[in-house]
């Protein structure tokens, strides 16, 4: 029965038994029905023409045929379905849509009614991640796919010449896509770059696009070092469960004993655990290694606790074996903190490990415990707010002053905007600090002090500002004079109080109007003073901006609170200022300065400039900082120069250098060239470090990284 150009939809309920499969594979007659273990599996047909031979049980559909069974869809020009054998035969513009998002194209196929078993010829596939597969033929085996003479590539084809070989592709005699294991395996495979074979392997495998994480070897890393010799790393990634994994990396050193690196990660409903470390059986130092750990756990809706540690066997291990070093001091912290409403509390302990040669372990403090509590009250009927800061700290060391402190700092503040636009803010504070100190030698004395000391320090601060706005035709301008009057007693830093957390002071435009210019608690900004400054800002209609802030502080009487060189040691402070200019997106300049008004000497002079766009951009930073009296900071003058270019859509280049202008030496040099597209990344980087410390000497490094999408990274390095 034929009906031309009439779309029919027929739902046929079938009884399909267990499918017997021959050991030699699936053929057009290899799927048979059984009277045992039956189930109803509906097939939905949609076509322009439909013929039904009831005697033979064959349904033939022609023209825009669509077959749906369970969660798969088959499209073709012609489809013939044998009900008795549960066999589908399709030809012409075949498209099979998989539930995973994969799309299969072919010219001819014979497949079982559930679309899971059969033979396909001239096959093409687009995987869910837009990767492409093509083959001369293949078989479906229980939903898995076996291909012959196949080609795989995630690279896009050239729009002007689609027949041209992609940037890279994998060719193989046989490819097997195991859906249950979610892996694609290649036999007798070779990798081609722009159609040229560059690498052969008898076996290659990678996860299919449905896999987020899969156990297996990662791309090896090889290189050479002037002191370690040839280096080879082969990481193995282990998926432990849905919430945890580990990476284990054996390391071979040509001129040293083998090593081992490891990383462990776990994510929990109420926390996380991150661990990484390494170990090397060094010929001169026996076992050397390091460990980093970070944990965080929720206790309840209010409280959580965590642990962070950085441990190392010796000072130079991290730099010698190529691990990143962000600071010259490693810190271990154990803490617990709570948040509720307008309250915050934290208790913690600190252990420090210095990596510099002159660090004295006996003088390094152990901070345990350090507890703090902060409360911000609700506004009262006058608009004011009560605040409370409380803390306690115990700082001990083998050689040096010990300090045990209990502090209570209540305050009240209010803000008022006058009818003409004046902004007033009043803050009243009372600081109470009680100390028990031992092994402390007060400034100017020779004998150690041990006993109880403290202070009671009241302070009142009135801030005033008047923002004045002018709206121009092409700009928006703000001029805002600002001043603060601070009233407080002088001499509120008894020599018997050890100064352990307020040694260095950074005086700039950000701290000019602070109540206390010290970063810690052991010292207070005593005495009465007046702070004043002016802010000017212009915003152009096209988005350009310019901001300037200049200010100064004047004490009502002399005070010896601050160190020489801080800019605050005299009755009249240094002048601090900031200029930031961004007229367009391609220009960005920030300048900061600290000027001694007595001799016009620049104690702080910082300039950062960015010029250009992504096509070509220059960056330059200059810093000059004077030494701070008795502080450990000895001053700095250096310059950073960098250039980067997004040459085109795929290529980018960068180069930089850091120069120490104090001693006229180069600290480091870096250059890099990168190619990146949708399926391939190649990066070449040259760097030279001039760092010297005991067994560490300047090192040259050339690093080459190659990343093939879905296959992993190939990396080589020469030191």
XYZ file of C-alpha atoms in Angstrom, residues 183-527:
345
model
C 36.874 5.531 25.952
C 38.096 5.693 22.333
C 40.879 3.252 21.451
C 43.106 3.274 18.336
C 45.090 0.359 16.899
C 48.026 0.971 14.528
C 47.632 4.740 14.767
C 49.716 7.678 13.626
C 49.411 11.424 14.185
C 49.578 13.756 11.207
C 50.337 17.478 11.268
C 48.863 19.236 8.210
C 48.693 15.857 6.482
C 52.313 14.869 7.272
C 52.814 11.809 9.566
C 54.922 12.768 12.605
C 54.330 10.025 15.195
C 53.332 6.333 15.141
C 52.020 4.203 17.989
C 50.598 0.671 17.970
C 48.017 1.708 20.569
C 46.456 5.006 21.630
C 43.462 5.742 23.828
C 41.664 8.769 25.248
C 38.309 9.380 26.993
C 35.300 10.203 24.882
C 33.655 13.660 25.161
C 31.237 12.507 27.908
C 34.113 12.034 30.375
C 35.111 14.839 32.719
C 37.808 12.835 34.553
C 39.447 9.518 33.720
C 42.323 7.556 35.284
C 45.398 7.145 33.148
C 48.859 8.414 32.261
C 49.171 12.078 31.417
C 51.557 13.480 28.848
C 55.196 13.018 29.916
C 57.523 15.941 30.557
C 61.205 15.839 29.636
C 64.054 18.286 29.978
C 67.623 18.867 31.116
C 69.255 20.881 33.884
C 72.831 22.010 34.378
C 72.929 20.515 37.903
C 70.218 17.810 37.760
C 70.999 16.434 34.290
C 68.293 14.820 32.172
C 64.803 15.091 33.709
C 61.778 12.930 32.884
C 58.345 13.014 34.522
C 55.443 10.652 33.801
C 52.318 11.699 35.745
C 49.563 9.182 36.438
C 46.097 10.597 37.165
C 43.940 8.407 39.424
C 40.189 8.951 39.805
C 39.390 7.599 43.264
C 35.673 8.391 43.232
C 33.285 11.156 42.171
C 34.689 13.489 44.815
C 38.430 12.746 44.990
C 41.421 12.138 42.745
C 45.211 11.936 42.904
C 48.161 12.546 40.590
C 51.321 10.520 41.166
C 54.442 11.544 39.243
C 57.666 9.514 39.309
C 60.626 11.754 38.400
C 63.973 10.704 36.959
C 67.027 12.955 37.394
C 70.181 12.132 35.454
C 72.551 13.672 38.025
C 70.513 12.965 41.182
C 68.497 10.178 42.736
C 64.926 9.590 41.479
C 62.099 11.545 43.065
C 58.348 11.373 43.482
C 55.697 14.089 43.265
C 52.083 13.633 44.369
C 48.843 15.595 44.554
C 45.551 14.668 46.240
C 42.230 16.508 45.972
C 38.909 15.800 47.664
C 35.657 17.743 47.636
C 33.105 17.044 50.359
C 29.603 18.265 51.039
C 30.914 20.404 53.894
C 34.531 20.986 52.956
C 37.590 20.338 50.825
C 41.084 18.812 51.100
C 44.033 19.716 48.840
C 47.457 18.137 49.343
C 50.613 18.187 47.232
C 54.226 17.383 47.890
C 57.432 15.776 46.719
C 60.373 13.742 47.953
C 63.905 13.245 46.587
C 66.711 11.066 47.954
C 69.401 13.677 47.396
C 73.005 12.509 47.396
C 74.187 15.309 49.679
C 71.174 16.078 51.871
C 69.650 12.591 52.168
C 65.862 12.891 51.960
C 64.658 16.279 50.749
C 61.099 17.274 50.010
C 58.138 19.536 50.632
C 54.424 19.406 51.411
C 51.558 21.867 50.970
C 48.162 21.266 52.520
C 44.926 23.239 52.509
C 41.687 22.117 54.161
C 38.403 23.849 54.904
C 35.379 22.331 56.675
C 31.991 23.702 57.736
C 31.087 22.935 61.343
C 27.559 24.359 61.170
C 25.823 27.338 59.578
C 27.936 29.717 61.685
C 31.347 28.110 62.146
C 34.005 26.612 59.906
C 37.617 25.600 60.430
C 40.637 25.098 58.223
C 44.303 24.262 58.050
C 46.992 25.587 55.687
C 50.605 24.515 55.771
C 53.761 24.890 53.699
C 56.632 22.677 54.844
C 60.034 22.069 53.268
C 63.101 20.062 54.246
C 65.601 22.891 53.597
C 65.761 26.476 52.347
C 66.857 25.949 48.732
C 64.974 22.736 47.839
C 61.961 24.399 46.209
C 63.938 26.638 43.871
C 66.483 23.969 42.943
C 63.886 21.428 41.886
C 61.681 23.936 40.047
C 58.743 24.381 42.434
C 57.109 27.841 42.610
C 58.183 30.062 45.510
C 55.803 32.969 46.125
C 57.445 34.265 49.310
C 60.646 33.952 51.316
C 58.627 32.823 54.343
C 56.473 29.681 54.532
C 53.460 29.966 56.828
C 51.445 27.259 58.571
C 48.007 28.295 59.846
C 45.304 26.528 61.846
C 42.120 28.542 62.198
C 38.430 28.552 63.040
C 36.043 31.367 62.167
C 32.375 32.192 62.558
C 29.928 34.537 60.832
C 26.572 35.521 62.297
C 24.624 38.668 61.567
C 26.851 41.649 62.342
C 29.439 39.562 64.196
C 32.659 37.882 63.103
C 35.036 35.833 65.232
C 38.279 34.058 64.378
C 40.827 32.031 66.313
C 44.090 30.968 64.695
C 47.698 30.022 65.180
C 50.782 30.677 63.013
C 54.115 28.956 62.496
C 56.720 30.572 60.207
C 59.679 29.119 58.309
C 62.130 31.554 56.724
C 64.000 30.557 53.549
C 66.681 33.272 53.511
C 70.212 32.474 54.602
C 70.243 35.010 57.434
C 66.909 33.913 58.936
C 67.273 32.994 62.614
C 64.949 30.123 63.517
C 65.288 30.868 67.230
C 64.087 34.444 66.650
C 61.119 33.366 64.500
C 57.890 33.766 66.514
C 55.211 31.178 67.179
C 51.794 32.831 67.312
C 49.348 30.682 69.303
C 46.617 31.624 69.845
C 45.541 34.736 67.998
C 41.847 35.380 68.586
C 39.725 38.280 67.397
C 36.099 39.384 67.542
C 34.392 42.153 65.541
C 30.900 43.561 65.999
C 29.086 46.271 64.018
C 25.911 47.460 65.727
C 22.672 48.514 64.106
C 22.208 52.260 63.507
C 20.680 54.044 66.479
C 18.005 56.745 66.279
C 20.679 59.358 65.534
C 22.192 57.302 62.724
C 25.251 56.285 64.696
C 26.702 52.801 65.043
C 28.518 51.091 67.890
C 31.553 48.990 67.016
C 33.606 46.605 69.080
C 36.957 44.996 68.281
C 38.425 42.557 70.788
C 41.502 40.381 70.468
C 44.048 38.305 72.326
C 47.450 37.085 71.183
C 50.315 35.019 72.533
C 53.644 35.369 70.698
C 56.650 33.353 71.848
C 60.139 32.624 70.504
C 63.306 30.886 71.673
C 65.443 34.017 71.363
C 63.744 37.387 71.720
C 60.794 39.112 73.306
C 57.624 37.204 74.201
C 54.288 38.986 74.277
C 50.842 38.072 75.633
C 48.175 40.639 74.822
C 44.515 41.253 75.588
C 42.843 44.150 73.728
C 39.399 45.752 73.835
C 38.544 48.555 71.363
C 34.985 49.940 71.579
C 33.987 52.775 69.230
C 31.027 54.814 68.017
C 30.684 56.566 64.663
C 28.128 58.712 62.890
C 27.865 60.305 59.458
C 25.923 63.433 58.526
C 25.329 65.172 55.180
C 24.604 68.878 55.539
C 22.021 70.655 53.346
C 24.682 72.278 51.155
C 26.462 68.950 50.552
C 29.115 68.927 53.284
C 29.849 65.393 54.540
C 30.739 65.017 58.243
C 31.818 61.827 60.011
C 32.519 61.570 63.750
C 34.351 58.592 65.266
C 35.059 58.157 68.980
C 37.290 55.299 70.160
C 38.732 53.960 73.383
C 41.573 51.454 73.064
C 42.549 49.311 76.020
C 45.572 46.998 75.648
C 46.921 44.836 78.472
C 50.305 43.070 78.030
C 52.430 40.565 79.842
C 55.918 40.783 78.306
C 59.118 38.866 78.960
C 62.671 38.858 77.584
C 61.978 42.312 76.145
C 64.627 45.046 76.093
C 62.857 48.455 75.904
C 64.250 51.063 73.508
C 67.116 52.985 75.102
C 67.651 50.456 77.901
C 69.970 47.491 78.392
C 68.051 45.420 80.922
C 65.287 43.013 79.970
C 61.750 43.784 81.069
C 59.351 41.145 82.354
C 55.958 42.009 83.767
C 52.561 43.551 83.136
C 52.136 46.755 81.166
C 49.508 48.362 78.975
C 47.758 51.508 77.880
C 44.387 53.219 77.708
C 44.179 55.296 74.545
C 41.152 57.506 73.744
C 40.811 59.027 70.286
C 38.253 61.253 68.583
C 38.221 61.939 64.834
C 36.094 64.356 62.810
C 36.149 64.017 59.013
C 34.878 66.678 56.630
C 34.629 66.778 52.852
C 32.756 68.813 50.274
C 32.290 67.114 46.887
C 31.695 69.748 44.196
C 30.450 68.532 40.822
C 30.575 70.303 37.492
C 28.864 68.884 34.426
C 30.486 70.012 31.183
C 29.473 69.350 27.603
C 31.891 66.443 27.151
C 33.040 65.715 30.693
C 31.990 65.213 34.313
C 34.255 66.851 36.938
C 34.486 66.410 40.736
C 36.628 68.476 43.110
C 36.569 67.320 46.732
C 38.598 69.003 49.495
C 38.970 66.744 52.545
C 40.272 67.180 56.076
C 40.320 65.304 59.369
C 40.860 66.535 62.903
C 42.204 63.816 65.212
C 42.370 64.424 68.980
C 44.386 61.983 71.109
C 46.981 62.082 73.912
C 50.709 61.988 73.155
C 53.144 59.346 74.321
C 50.753 56.406 74.223
C 53.364 53.808 73.238
C 55.181 52.756 76.430
C 58.638 51.322 75.793
C 57.719 48.266 77.886
C 55.265 47.116 75.164
C 57.113 44.914 72.618
C 56.576 46.035 69.050
C 56.091 42.782 67.141
C 53.389 43.593 64.553
C 53.857 47.310 63.753
C 57.506 47.637 62.734
C 57.056 48.830 59.153
C 54.734 51.627 58.038
C 53.583 52.315 54.496
C 52.491 55.941 54.291
C 50.661 56.779 51.056
C 47.375 58.242 49.809
C 45.436 55.157 50.945
C 46.541 55.486 54.605
C 46.565 59.298 54.844
C 43.165 59.554 56.560
C 43.338 56.315 58.575
C 42.735 56.487 62.322
C 45.874 54.429 62.887
C 48.623 54.358 60.232
C 50.195 51.265 61.845
C 49.137 47.890 60.428
C 49.094 46.087 63.795
C 48.050 46.588 67.412
C 51.332 47.015 69.286
C 51.702 50.653 68.257
C 49.083 53.424 68.106
C 49.146 56.645 66.070
C 49.239 58.863 69.138
C 48.931 62.630 69.416
